[in-house]
Amino acid sequence: MINPSPTPDQANTPAILHLLGIIDAEPEEEFDNIVRLACLLTTAQAATLTFINQDRNLCKSATGIDIINLEIADQQLSSYSSIYREPIKFHGNLLLGHLTVAFIQPTDLTTGQMEGLRLLSRQLVNLLQMRLPVVNRSVRDFYESILNNIPTDIVVFDTEHRYLFANPGAIKDEELRKFIIGKDDFEYAVYRKRDPAIAIERRAQFQEVKDTGNTISWEENQKTAEGNTITYLRRMFPVHDGQGRLVMVIGFGIDITERKELENKQHKIMEQLGVQHKQSIDFCNVVSHNLRGPLINLGMLAEFIRESVDPGEQQLLISKMEPVIDNLKSTFNELVESIQVREETDLKMDELNLNACLSETVRSLFDELKKAGGNIHADFSGAPVLYCPQKYLSSIFHNLITNAIHYHSPDRPLSIKLSTQTKKNTVVLTVQDNGQGIDLLKHKHNIFKIGKVFHRRPGAKGLGLFMTKTQVEAIGGTIWVDSEPDHGAIFSIEFVNQSFGAL
Amino acid sequence: MKKFMLIDDDEIFVFLTKKTILKVSADVEVQVFADGQQAISHLQCIAGHTNLFPDAIFLDLNMPVMDGWEFLDEYQKLEDFPFNEVPLYIVSSSISPYEMDRSAGIPVVTEFIIKPLVKEKFLEILENL
């Protein structure tokens, strides 16, 4: 809070005189002139201007008389025959002092002269009031230092979008700040040899504020010299006078980078939570289908066995239990594994030779590959080494190659091509097959989802690609697919942070 | 003879459910479809022949190629939708409230039955026909 500027009242009369710079000041020409005018007007021999200073009158100015002691000037005038004192009243009622004219011979003032004295007295008051801003200089300094030091950009425009004021937050350089007053953004752009695009944008915003009388606000990004992005929240609003006329437009901007970063973080977290929520619903559905399903079957089988009296039928029913139990076991294991992947946070990155790892997978799938007439071609020259947990890469290879085998086209021998490319510090692994492909128009959003199966194949549970995606994402990577029905599929996986090996 | 469409990819469940149905009534034909796509194709074929219409449809949700939800989308889009009188029961192993809520919003779904389809339930359905 600022202390309000002193309001003159009887109690602090001397104070206001001090503040007005009257007391203890050197003689001032403007007061001397008024005293001389009073003399000329009334043809008096002497005139004084005195102000009340505590209980005495202090002479500020005198003419026609040598003032020996400023505080007893009135006494010096007592030898004159006629004396007229015109009070000097501030705000109509506050007596500040007197304008006095003195005559050696007894003299009457004409009404005109008296009126003239009154006018001079009023003029004196005006003169004093003019000094008020001087009084308020400390207040002005105070406001100015706020405007100049506040970590906010503040600019004020006249009604034609010319700058009336810019604080150092808006324009740091003092020279530029002086330059811009009275000019507009276009002139500024020319002066600084800058693209006028911003000036055009600002003019449109200004026009909107001027036309609608509304406040507008927007967010704006700026790059610093260091390449960081700073986000500003900017506002422009009109200021109207009592009659509703536009007086000026104020623009200000505050740095909301930190808030923006938090907002972005929060947004990302919300997104992640949304995805996780969706995943956990999917997961529950799959658990409910893939685990509850077989359990229900087992329950029904048990009931039929109990009710059956035919030993042959009983045997048939018992034989049907085995695949259900196997199914249950493998589903259970896969679900547990996928939960474990998501729980694993401290993953150890192994330095893996892609060829060696692939060979191992191919060995384990040898029989199935042979059955499908499969042929694998790998070219890892683009990036022979990958940083990834060993078991993930094995699992990724295993899932993608198993998929290619399961969904190979009956019309042609299976061919699988694998390759790697290095991009900056990432490695992209692609696995391309010539199989049945997937209709991405229909299944684009479901392809990596848990429990989604796109072809008629007994035993398919829709866990493979879900698992692969889970593993890829656990190490910060991404997986995507390009495919057309009957034209095979290309799975691409981007592994991040691959450059540290080269350092 | 009553005709029932059973749309489910789980062979053992289909085997057991057929057995349950036939235990309740011998005068019943169970037509089995392993996914939504096959069922839709069949329904398109018979759309003009009311004598071939099923008396009820039992639909699983989780199936390959075209799952139960996708089936319901396609089913409702069938031309001049002729199956208004045919009750459709979702028969799912799901106990997810989300799926139940979702099915409640689909007008062609008569009821959501949690697997298994027991004798008593089938009898009730049969009596309501």
XYZ file of C-alpha atoms in Angstrom:
632
model
C 0.000 0.000 0.000
C 1.104 3.478 -0.767
C 0.363 6.232 1.674
C -2.085 8.588 0.083
C -0.607 11.942 -0.780
C -1.269 14.360 2.059
C -4.586 16.131 1.849
C -4.284 19.634 3.091
C -6.329 20.452 6.132
C -5.963 22.865 8.998
C -3.987 20.519 11.134
C -1.041 20.125 8.830
C -0.878 23.495 7.154
C 2.857 23.818 7.635
C 3.312 20.324 6.304
C 1.741 21.124 2.970
C 3.853 24.216 2.627
C 6.919 22.158 3.228
C 5.711 19.667 0.717
C 4.926 22.368 -1.798
C 8.529 23.457 -1.518
C 7.646 26.900 -0.182
C 9.349 26.907 3.156
C 13.127 27.024 3.317
C 13.373 27.577 -0.422
C 15.319 30.190 -2.336
C 13.361 33.208 -3.673
C 11.424 32.181 -6.738
C 10.701 34.349 -9.732
C 7.122 33.214 -10.198
C 6.191 34.424 -6.701
C 8.213 37.592 -7.063
C 6.333 38.399 -10.270
C 2.971 38.074 -8.608
C 4.041 40.350 -5.774
C 5.325 42.908 -8.299
C 2.050 42.656 -10.245
C 0.127 43.354 -7.034
C 2.227 46.467 -6.523
C 1.730 47.696 -10.091
C -1.983 46.986 -9.995
C -2.613 48.917 -6.832
C 0.208 51.468 -7.219
C 1.246 50.458 -3.707
C 4.710 51.325 -2.420
C 5.321 47.836 -1.070
C 3.884 44.331 -1.312
C 4.637 41.015 0.352
C 3.656 37.440 0.010
C 3.607 35.641 3.325
C 2.775 32.083 4.205
C 1.682 30.804 7.538
C 4.496 28.888 9.097
C 3.350 27.389 12.364
C 2.271 30.421 14.391
C 4.177 33.021 12.423
C 3.991 34.408 8.945
C 6.894 33.708 6.720
C 7.692 36.088 3.936
C 8.212 34.357 0.674
C 8.554 37.385 -1.522
C 8.535 41.160 -1.154
C 8.864 44.218 -3.312
C 9.393 47.904 -2.429
C 10.663 46.937 0.990
C 13.850 45.320 2.218
C 12.936 42.440 4.415
C 15.444 42.134 7.199
C 13.953 39.143 8.890
C 11.691 36.850 6.849
C 9.670 35.939 9.903
C 8.803 39.434 10.978
C 8.103 41.052 7.617
C 4.581 41.917 8.756
C 5.978 44.016 11.560
C 8.054 45.982 9.048
C 4.840 46.827 7.176
C 3.189 48.289 10.301
C 4.732 51.724 9.675
C 2.681 52.107 6.440
C -0.576 54.118 6.499
C -2.790 51.742 4.574
C -2.444 47.953 4.370
C -4.626 45.523 2.389
C -4.296 41.808 2.964
C -5.764 39.383 0.465
C -5.969 35.875 1.895
C -4.550 32.937 -0.076
C -6.917 30.049 0.378
C -6.186 26.537 -0.738
C -9.186 24.437 -1.727
C -11.400 27.392 -0.875
C -11.051 27.196 2.891
C -7.520 26.438 3.912
C -5.670 29.633 4.714
C -2.100 29.397 3.557
C -1.004 33.018 3.802
C -1.564 36.521 2.487
C -0.778 38.761 -0.394
C -0.309 42.170 1.198
C -0.023 45.615 -0.376
C 1.044 48.687 1.671
C 0.715 52.410 1.018
C 2.672 55.233 2.612
C -0.276 57.633 2.190
C -3.764 56.601 3.326
C -5.247 55.015 0.207
C -8.511 53.327 -0.760
C -8.458 50.533 -3.278
C -10.900 50.694 -6.147
C -13.218 47.732 -6.602
C -11.247 46.937 -9.739
C -8.002 46.819 -7.794
C -9.567 44.660 -5.103
C -10.882 42.302 -7.718
C -7.402 42.281 -9.278
C -5.840 41.303 -5.942
C -8.340 38.512 -5.521
C -7.486 37.223 -8.991
C -3.795 37.357 -8.185
C -4.449 35.427 -5.004
C -6.342 32.813 -6.945
C -3.530 32.667 -9.459
C -1.152 32.017 -6.591
C -3.260 29.085 -5.515
C -3.128 27.758 -9.074
C 0.614 28.135 -8.974
C 0.743 26.130 -5.784
C -1.476 23.455 -7.192
C 0.779 23.186 -10.200
C 3.422 22.210 -7.772
C 1.454 19.235 -6.530
C 2.918 16.832 -9.076
C 6.254 17.899 -7.697
C 4.981 16.857 -4.306
C 3.870 13.595 -5.816
C 7.160 12.959 -7.465
C 7.962 10.382 -4.823
C 4.647 8.690 -5.567
C 5.297 8.823 -9.282
C 8.748 7.374 -8.752
C 7.141 4.668 -6.725
C 4.684 3.726 -9.478
C 7.304 3.988 -12.119
C 9.653 1.718 -10.290
C 6.843 -0.832 -9.955
C 6.057 -0.643 -13.663
C 9.720 -0.882 -14.535
C 10.629 -3.681 -12.198
C 7.546 -5.860 -12.355
C 8.453 -9.058 -14.236
C 5.708 -8.348 -16.731
C 5.671 -6.699 -20.127
C 3.533 -3.600 -20.066
C 2.800 -1.351 -23.001
C 0.242 1.384 -23.411
C -1.080 2.465 -26.790
C -2.997 5.522 -27.841
C -6.206 5.082 -29.803
C -4.211 4.767 -33.028
C -2.001 1.950 -31.741
C 0.988 4.206 -31.153
C 3.089 3.547 -28.108
C 2.543 5.825 -25.144
C 4.555 3.727 -22.760
C 6.656 0.590 -22.688
C 8.266 -0.784 -19.579
C 11.684 -2.482 -19.576
C 9.920 -5.858 -19.399
C 8.462 -5.150 -22.827
C 11.534 -3.459 -24.313
C 14.749 -3.981 -22.453
C 16.935 -1.546 -24.322
C 16.520 1.993 -23.029
C 17.274 3.604 -26.406
C 14.637 1.483 -28.115
C 12.213 2.235 -25.341
C 12.656 5.936 -25.970
C 12.512 5.441 -29.726
C 9.196 3.657 -29.705
C 7.155 6.302 -27.912
C 4.787 7.849 -30.452
C 5.530 5.131 -33.019
C 3.774 1.919 -33.933
C 4.837 -1.688 -34.445
C 5.327 -1.211 -38.176
C 7.810 1.591 -37.653
C 9.471 -0.478 -34.975
C 9.754 -3.452 -37.354
C 11.328 -1.271 -40.023
C 13.697 0.309 -37.507
C 14.815 -3.074 -36.234
C 14.759 -4.629 -39.717
C 12.274 -7.261 -38.588
C 9.538 -9.176 -40.309
C 6.336 -7.084 -40.140
C 4.280 -10.256 -39.535
C 4.108 -9.586 -35.799
C 3.118 -5.972 -36.438
C 0.296 -7.135 -38.707
C -0.891 -9.629 -36.110
C -0.707 -7.043 -33.330
C -2.603 -4.509 -35.381
C -5.399 -7.005 -35.939
C -5.526 -7.721 -32.208
C -5.527 -4.018 -31.406
C -8.310 -3.433 -33.893
C -10.374 -6.177 -32.283
C -9.976 -4.609 -28.846
C -10.785 -1.175 -30.237
C -13.823 -2.375 -32.189
C -15.342 -4.683 -29.592
C -14.245 -2.956 -26.408
C -13.385 -6.395 -25.055
C -10.262 -7.738 -23.443
C -8.499 -10.316 -25.540
C -5.910 -12.772 -24.326
C -3.727 -15.330 -25.976
C -0.707 -17.483 -25.359
C 2.452 -16.999 -27.302
C 5.720 -18.889 -27.559
C 9.032 -17.184 -27.997
C 12.457 -18.649 -28.519
C 15.256 -17.223 -26.436
C 18.776 -16.720 -27.723
C 19.654 -19.946 -25.891
C 16.994 -21.814 -27.825
C 14.591 -22.265 -24.925
C 10.922 -21.726 -25.481
C 9.206 -19.197 -23.258
C 5.445 -19.080 -23.107
C 3.732 -15.759 -22.492
C 0.168 -15.141 -21.553
C -0.717 -11.855 -23.232
C -3.688 -9.601 -22.722
C -4.840 -6.434 -24.414
C -7.636 -4.376 -22.995
C -9.200 -0.985 -23.619
C -9.424 1.848 -21.122
C -12.387 4.208 -21.530
C -13.087 7.598 -20.037
C -16.245 8.602 -18.183
C -18.084 9.148 -21.463
C -17.154 5.714 -22.761
C -14.591 7.023 -25.215
C -11.511 4.923 -25.810
C -8.596 6.598 -24.084
C -5.891 4.010 -24.441
C -5.230 0.324 -24.820
C -3.035 -1.512 -22.349
C -1.171 -4.606 -23.314
C 0.647 -6.857 -20.937
C 2.301 -10.221 -20.972
C 3.513 -12.526 -18.234
C 5.911 -15.403 -18.469
C 3.906 -18.565 -17.796
C 6.570 -21.006 -18.970
C 6.700 -22.808 -15.649
C 2.946 -23.088 -15.442
C 2.831 -24.203 -19.053
C 5.413 -26.884 -18.411
C 3.435 -28.111 -15.440
C 0.279 -28.031 -17.504
C 1.952 -30.051 -20.230
C 3.275 -32.508 -17.688
C -0.132 -32.812 -16.143
C -1.695 -33.259 -19.547
C 0.762 -36.036 -20.350
C 0.088 -37.724 -17.038
C -3.648 -37.493 -17.615
C -3.195 -38.987 -21.048
C -1.043 -41.763 -19.633
C -3.602 -42.407 -16.942
C -6.317 -42.511 -19.558
C -4.364 -45.027 -21.600
C -3.576 -47.054 -18.499
C -7.191 -46.996 -17.455
C -8.232 -48.188 -20.889
C -5.531 -50.836 -20.771
C -6.643 -52.043 -17.388
C -10.242 -52.307 -18.619
C -8.997 -54.240 -21.649
C -6.880 -56.332 -19.354
C -9.830 -57.128 -17.077
C -11.939 -58.025 -20.085
C -9.278 -60.360 -21.384
C -8.715 -61.915 -18.003
C -12.435 -62.312 -17.681
C -12.705 -63.900 -21.109
C -9.474 -65.856 -21.296
C -9.478 -67.128 -17.733
C -13.143 -67.211 -16.880
C -13.991 -68.827 -20.210
C -11.944 -71.979 -19.655
C -12.994 -72.114 -16.012
C -16.661 -72.080 -17.018
C -15.937 -74.837 -19.521
C -14.251 -76.906 -16.804
C -17.235 -76.382 -14.526
C -19.671 -77.451 -17.220
C -17.530 -80.469 -18.101
C -17.406 -81.514 -14.457
C -21.174 -81.262 -14.183
C -21.754 -83.315 -17.313
C -19.294 -85.951 -16.127
C -21.097 -86.183 -12.801
C -24.481 -86.466 -14.475
C -23.372 -88.910 -17.161
C -24.005 -92.623 -16.658
C -22.314 -93.691 -19.876
C -18.594 -94.515 -19.260
C -17.806 -93.862 -22.941
C -19.323 -90.387 -22.726
C -17.507 -89.758 -19.450
C -14.188 -90.621 -21.106
C -14.966 -88.246 -23.991
C -15.760 -85.443 -21.565
C -12.585 -86.066 -19.546
C -10.502 -85.946 -22.723
C -11.982 -82.525 -23.414
C -10.682 -81.215 -20.105
C -7.011 -81.487 -20.998
C -6.882 -78.814 -23.745
C -8.919 -76.495 -21.542
C -6.455 -76.889 -18.692
C -3.477 -76.357 -21.027
C -5.128 -73.271 -22.443
C -5.753 -71.960 -18.948
C -2.148 -72.570 -17.939
C -0.609 -70.816 -20.925
C -3.009 -67.878 -20.726
C -2.293 -67.517 -17.069
C 1.460 -67.538 -17.676
C 1.221 -64.977 -20.446
C -0.925 -62.659 -18.386
C 1.438 -62.892 -15.444
C 4.357 -62.203 -17.744
C 2.727 -59.132 -19.230
C 2.019 -57.763 -15.765
C 5.645 -58.361 -14.837
C 6.851 -56.435 -17.878
C 4.803 -53.461 -16.822
C 6.025 -53.679 -13.255
C 9.676 -53.858 -14.241
C 11.180 -50.430 -13.867
C 14.875 -51.056 -13.478
C 15.595 -52.682 -16.805
C 19.114 -53.694 -17.646
C 20.060 -52.882 -21.221
C 22.080 -55.662 -22.799
C 24.398 -55.071 -25.716
C 22.918 -57.547 -28.182
C 24.174 -58.916 -31.437
C 21.026 -58.992 -33.550
C 22.181 -61.856 -35.769
C 23.024 -64.065 -32.802
C 19.733 -63.321 -31.094
C 17.718 -63.975 -34.239
C 19.525 -67.276 -34.856
C 18.460 -68.472 -31.444
C 14.795 -67.636 -32.105
C 14.916 -69.243 -35.533
C 16.392 -72.426 -33.980
C 13.536 -72.645 -31.503
C 10.932 -72.175 -34.255
C 12.732 -74.344 -36.790
C 10.015 -77.016 -37.119
C 7.165 -74.548 -37.495
C 9.117 -72.511 -40.036
C 9.880 -75.632 -42.023
C 6.185 -76.566 -42.057
C 5.285 -73.158 -43.496
C 8.064 -73.427 -46.086
C 9.514 -70.357 -44.450
C 12.597 -68.506 -45.537
C 14.183 -65.802 -43.416
C 16.452 -63.095 -44.723
C 18.127 -60.779 -42.243
C 20.262 -57.744 -43.012
C 21.343 -56.017 -39.834
C 24.184 -54.057 -41.455
C 22.251 -50.834 -40.742
C 22.718 -51.466 -37.026
C 24.253 -54.804 -36.062
C 24.056 -54.114 -32.330
C 21.042 -53.219 -30.245
C 20.749 -52.070 -26.636
C 17.752 -53.826 -25.179
C 17.030 -56.363 -22.439
C 17.912 -59.770 -23.891
C 14.617 -61.415 -22.957
C 12.619 -58.627 -24.568
C 14.398 -58.873 -27.886
C 14.022 -62.655 -27.829
C 10.344 -62.301 -27.064
C 9.867 -59.646 -29.763
C 11.572 -61.803 -32.388
C 9.626 -64.831 -31.206
C 6.236 -63.098 -31.317
C 6.703 -61.399 -34.673
C 8.107 -64.500 -36.380
C 5.462 -66.752 -34.813
C 2.794 -64.361 -36.092
C 4.315 -64.422 -39.564
C 4.238 -68.236 -39.467
C 0.685 -68.445 -38.132
C -0.695 -66.018 -40.655
C 1.324 -66.896 -43.717
C -0.533 -67.062 -47.004
C -1.416 -70.535 -48.257
C -0.828 -69.215 -51.787
C 2.937 -68.634 -51.503
C 5.900 -69.798 -49.471
C 6.496 -67.671 -46.392
C 9.274 -65.118 -46.652
C 10.352 -62.996 -43.708
C 12.761 -60.085 -44.117
C 14.393 -58.384 -41.172
C 16.542 -55.272 -41.239
C 17.715 -52.368 -39.102
C 18.301 -48.686 -39.752
C 19.968 -46.118 -37.561
C 18.346 -42.719 -37.178
C 20.074 -40.231 -34.887
C 20.254 -42.137 -31.629
C 17.503 -44.569 -32.442
C 17.457 -47.896 -34.247
C 14.434 -49.022 -36.234
C 13.977 -52.771 -36.612
C 11.596 -53.886 -39.349
C 10.109 -57.346 -39.767
C 8.367 -57.820 -43.086
C 6.382 -60.876 -44.169
C 4.401 -61.814 -47.277
C 1.471 -63.374 -45.417
C -2.256 -62.732 -45.157
C -1.757 -59.209 -43.858
C -4.242 -57.317 -41.717
C -7.046 -55.022 -42.781
C -5.805 -51.864 -41.101
C -8.842 -49.865 -42.192
C -10.889 -52.064 -39.892
C -8.403 -52.995 -37.225
C -6.014 -50.057 -37.008
C -7.008 -49.214 -33.438
C -7.130 -52.763 -32.185
C -4.023 -54.253 -33.662
C -1.875 -54.114 -30.532
C -4.751 -54.447 -28.125
C -4.971 -57.256 -25.680
C -7.337 -60.023 -26.666
C -7.790 -58.955 -30.278
C -7.564 -61.709 -32.876
C -7.921 -60.942 -36.555
C -7.811 -64.336 -38.229
C -9.557 -67.654 -37.709
C -6.902 -69.675 -35.933
C -7.702 -72.021 -33.095
C -5.932 -71.118 -29.879
C -5.235 -67.519 -30.848
C -5.713 -65.357 -27.789
C -4.572 -61.957 -28.961
C -1.770 -61.690 -26.468
C 1.301 -61.760 -28.749
C 1.247 -58.252 -30.201
C -0.086 -56.842 -26.947
C 2.920 -58.367 -25.199
C 5.337 -57.075 -27.833
C 3.928 -53.569 -27.579
C 4.081 -53.710 -23.789
C 7.730 -54.704 -23.912
C 8.652 -52.118 -26.542
C 6.977 -49.378 -24.556
C 8.581 -50.505 -21.315
C 11.932 -49.488 -22.828
C 10.591 -46.228 -24.261
C 10.228 -47.481 -27.826
C 7.344 -47.447 -30.270
C 5.906 -50.079 -32.557
C 3.767 -49.624 -35.634
C 2.554 -51.679 -38.542
C 1.954 -51.232 -42.249
C -0.188 -53.845 -43.890
C -2.763 -54.625 -46.509
C -4.899 -57.740 -46.705
C -3.072 -60.461 -48.640
C 0.007 -58.283 -49.054
C 1.796 -59.175 -45.864
C 2.676 -56.941 -42.965
C 5.658 -54.794 -41.996
C 6.178 -54.345 -38.290
C 8.568 -51.556 -37.314
C 9.984 -51.014 -33.873
C 11.927 -47.949 -32.887
C 14.405 -48.464 -30.075
C 15.517 -45.257 -28.388
C 18.763 -44.247 -26.666
C 20.941 -46.342 -28.909
C 23.836 -43.923 -29.285
C 25.507 -44.394 -25.924
C 27.157 -47.505 -27.282
C 28.937 -45.440 -29.898
C 30.312 -42.956 -27.399
C -38.647 -77.296 -34.584
C -36.970 -74.289 -32.957
C -33.807 -72.867 -34.519
C -31.075 -71.198 -32.446
C -28.006 -69.389 -33.702
C -24.976 -69.823 -31.441
C -22.192 -67.393 -32.354
C -19.074 -68.371 -30.402
C -15.514 -69.350 -31.253
C -14.930 -71.495 -28.166
C -15.368 -75.036 -29.465
C -15.692 -76.649 -26.078
C -18.250 -74.141 -24.901
C -20.224 -74.672 -28.109
C -20.074 -78.447 -27.622
C -21.252 -78.177 -24.023
C -23.962 -75.605 -24.702
C -25.394 -77.646 -27.545
C -25.471 -80.584 -25.151
C -27.303 -78.478 -22.563
C -29.851 -77.239 -25.092
C -30.525 -80.700 -26.485
C -30.999 -82.015 -22.974
C -33.800 -79.543 -22.398
C -35.487 -80.112 -25.728
C -34.743 -82.539 -28.512
C -36.892 -80.595 -30.925
C -34.229 -77.947 -31.438
C -31.690 -77.105 -34.102
C -28.486 -75.298 -33.051
C -26.667 -73.474 -35.846
C -23.088 -72.654 -34.873
C -20.970 -69.751 -36.180
C -17.354 -69.291 -35.084
C -17.317 -65.511 -35.498
C -19.540 -62.527 -36.200
C -18.641 -62.378 -39.865
C -19.950 -65.876 -40.580
C -23.153 -65.155 -38.672
C -23.760 -61.897 -40.562
C -23.265 -63.670 -43.889
C -25.842 -66.262 -42.871
C -28.342 -63.638 -41.726
C -27.944 -61.733 -44.988
C -28.708 -64.957 -46.877
C -31.902 -65.716 -44.995
C -33.158 -62.144 -44.688
C -35.864 -62.747 -47.276
C -37.036 -66.073 -45.870
C -38.946 -65.723 -42.622
C -39.308 -69.508 -42.389
C -35.521 -69.705 -42.006
C -35.306 -67.048 -39.277
C -33.772 -68.195 -36.013
C -36.020 -68.232 -32.932
C -33.218 -66.715 -30.878
C -29.578 -65.671 -31.254
C -26.885 -66.370 -28.671
C -23.887 -64.097 -29.167
C -20.433 -64.285 -27.595
C -18.497 -61.003 -27.379
C -14.855 -61.962 -27.646
C -14.239 -63.570 -31.012
C -11.644 -63.305 -33.765
C -12.197 -61.552 -37.096
C -15.484 -59.900 -36.080
C -16.211 -59.717 -32.384
C -19.640 -59.482 -30.787
C -19.688 -55.677 -30.706
C -18.763 -55.388 -34.351
C -21.395 -58.015 -35.111
C -24.026 -55.927 -33.330
C -23.033 -52.886 -35.391
C -23.372 -54.806 -38.636
C -26.487 -56.649 -37.473
C -28.397 -53.421 -36.814
C -27.306 -52.076 -40.167
C -28.853 -54.995 -42.064
C -31.102 -53.768 -44.842
C -34.759 -53.178 -43.801
C -33.850 -54.857 -40.549
C -36.121 -57.923 -40.597
C -35.134 -59.516 -37.281
C -37.053 -57.284 -34.878
C -38.951 -60.233 -33.471
C -35.825 -62.334 -32.888
C -34.534 -62.116 -29.326
C -30.763 -61.723 -29.078
C -28.915 -62.828 -25.977
C -25.317 -61.890 -25.315
C -23.718 -64.946 -23.730
C -20.308 -63.896 -22.473
C -17.764 -64.981 -19.918
C -17.271 -61.294 -19.199
C -18.352 -60.005 -15.831
C -17.266 -56.479 -16.706
C -19.908 -53.905 -15.734
C -18.620 -51.771 -18.594
C -19.648 -54.393 -21.147
C -23.010 -54.905 -19.467
C -23.696 -51.162 -19.521
C -22.643 -51.001 -23.120
C -24.976 -53.817 -24.116
C -27.849 -52.218 -22.199
C -27.638 -49.302 -24.612
C -28.165 -51.492 -27.670
C -31.888 -51.957 -28.428
C -31.572 -55.282 -30.272
C -29.978 -56.918 -27.222
C -32.619 -58.725 -25.184
C -30.455 -59.721 -22.254
C -26.861 -60.104 -21.112
C -26.278 -63.653 -19.893
C -23.073 -64.496 -18.067
C -21.698 -67.871 -19.114
C -22.497 -70.679 -18.660
C -25.913 -70.942 -20.258
C -27.552 -73.227 -17.751
C -30.519 -75.521 -18.369
C -32.903 -73.434 -16.287
C -32.070 -70.257 -18.187
C -32.482 -71.952 -21.545
C -35.816 -73.403 -20.451
C -36.997 -69.935 -19.469
C -35.941 -68.541 -22.848
C -37.682 -71.393 -24.633
C -40.898 -70.791 -22.695
C -40.861 -67.079 -23.552
C -40.672 -67.690 -27.271
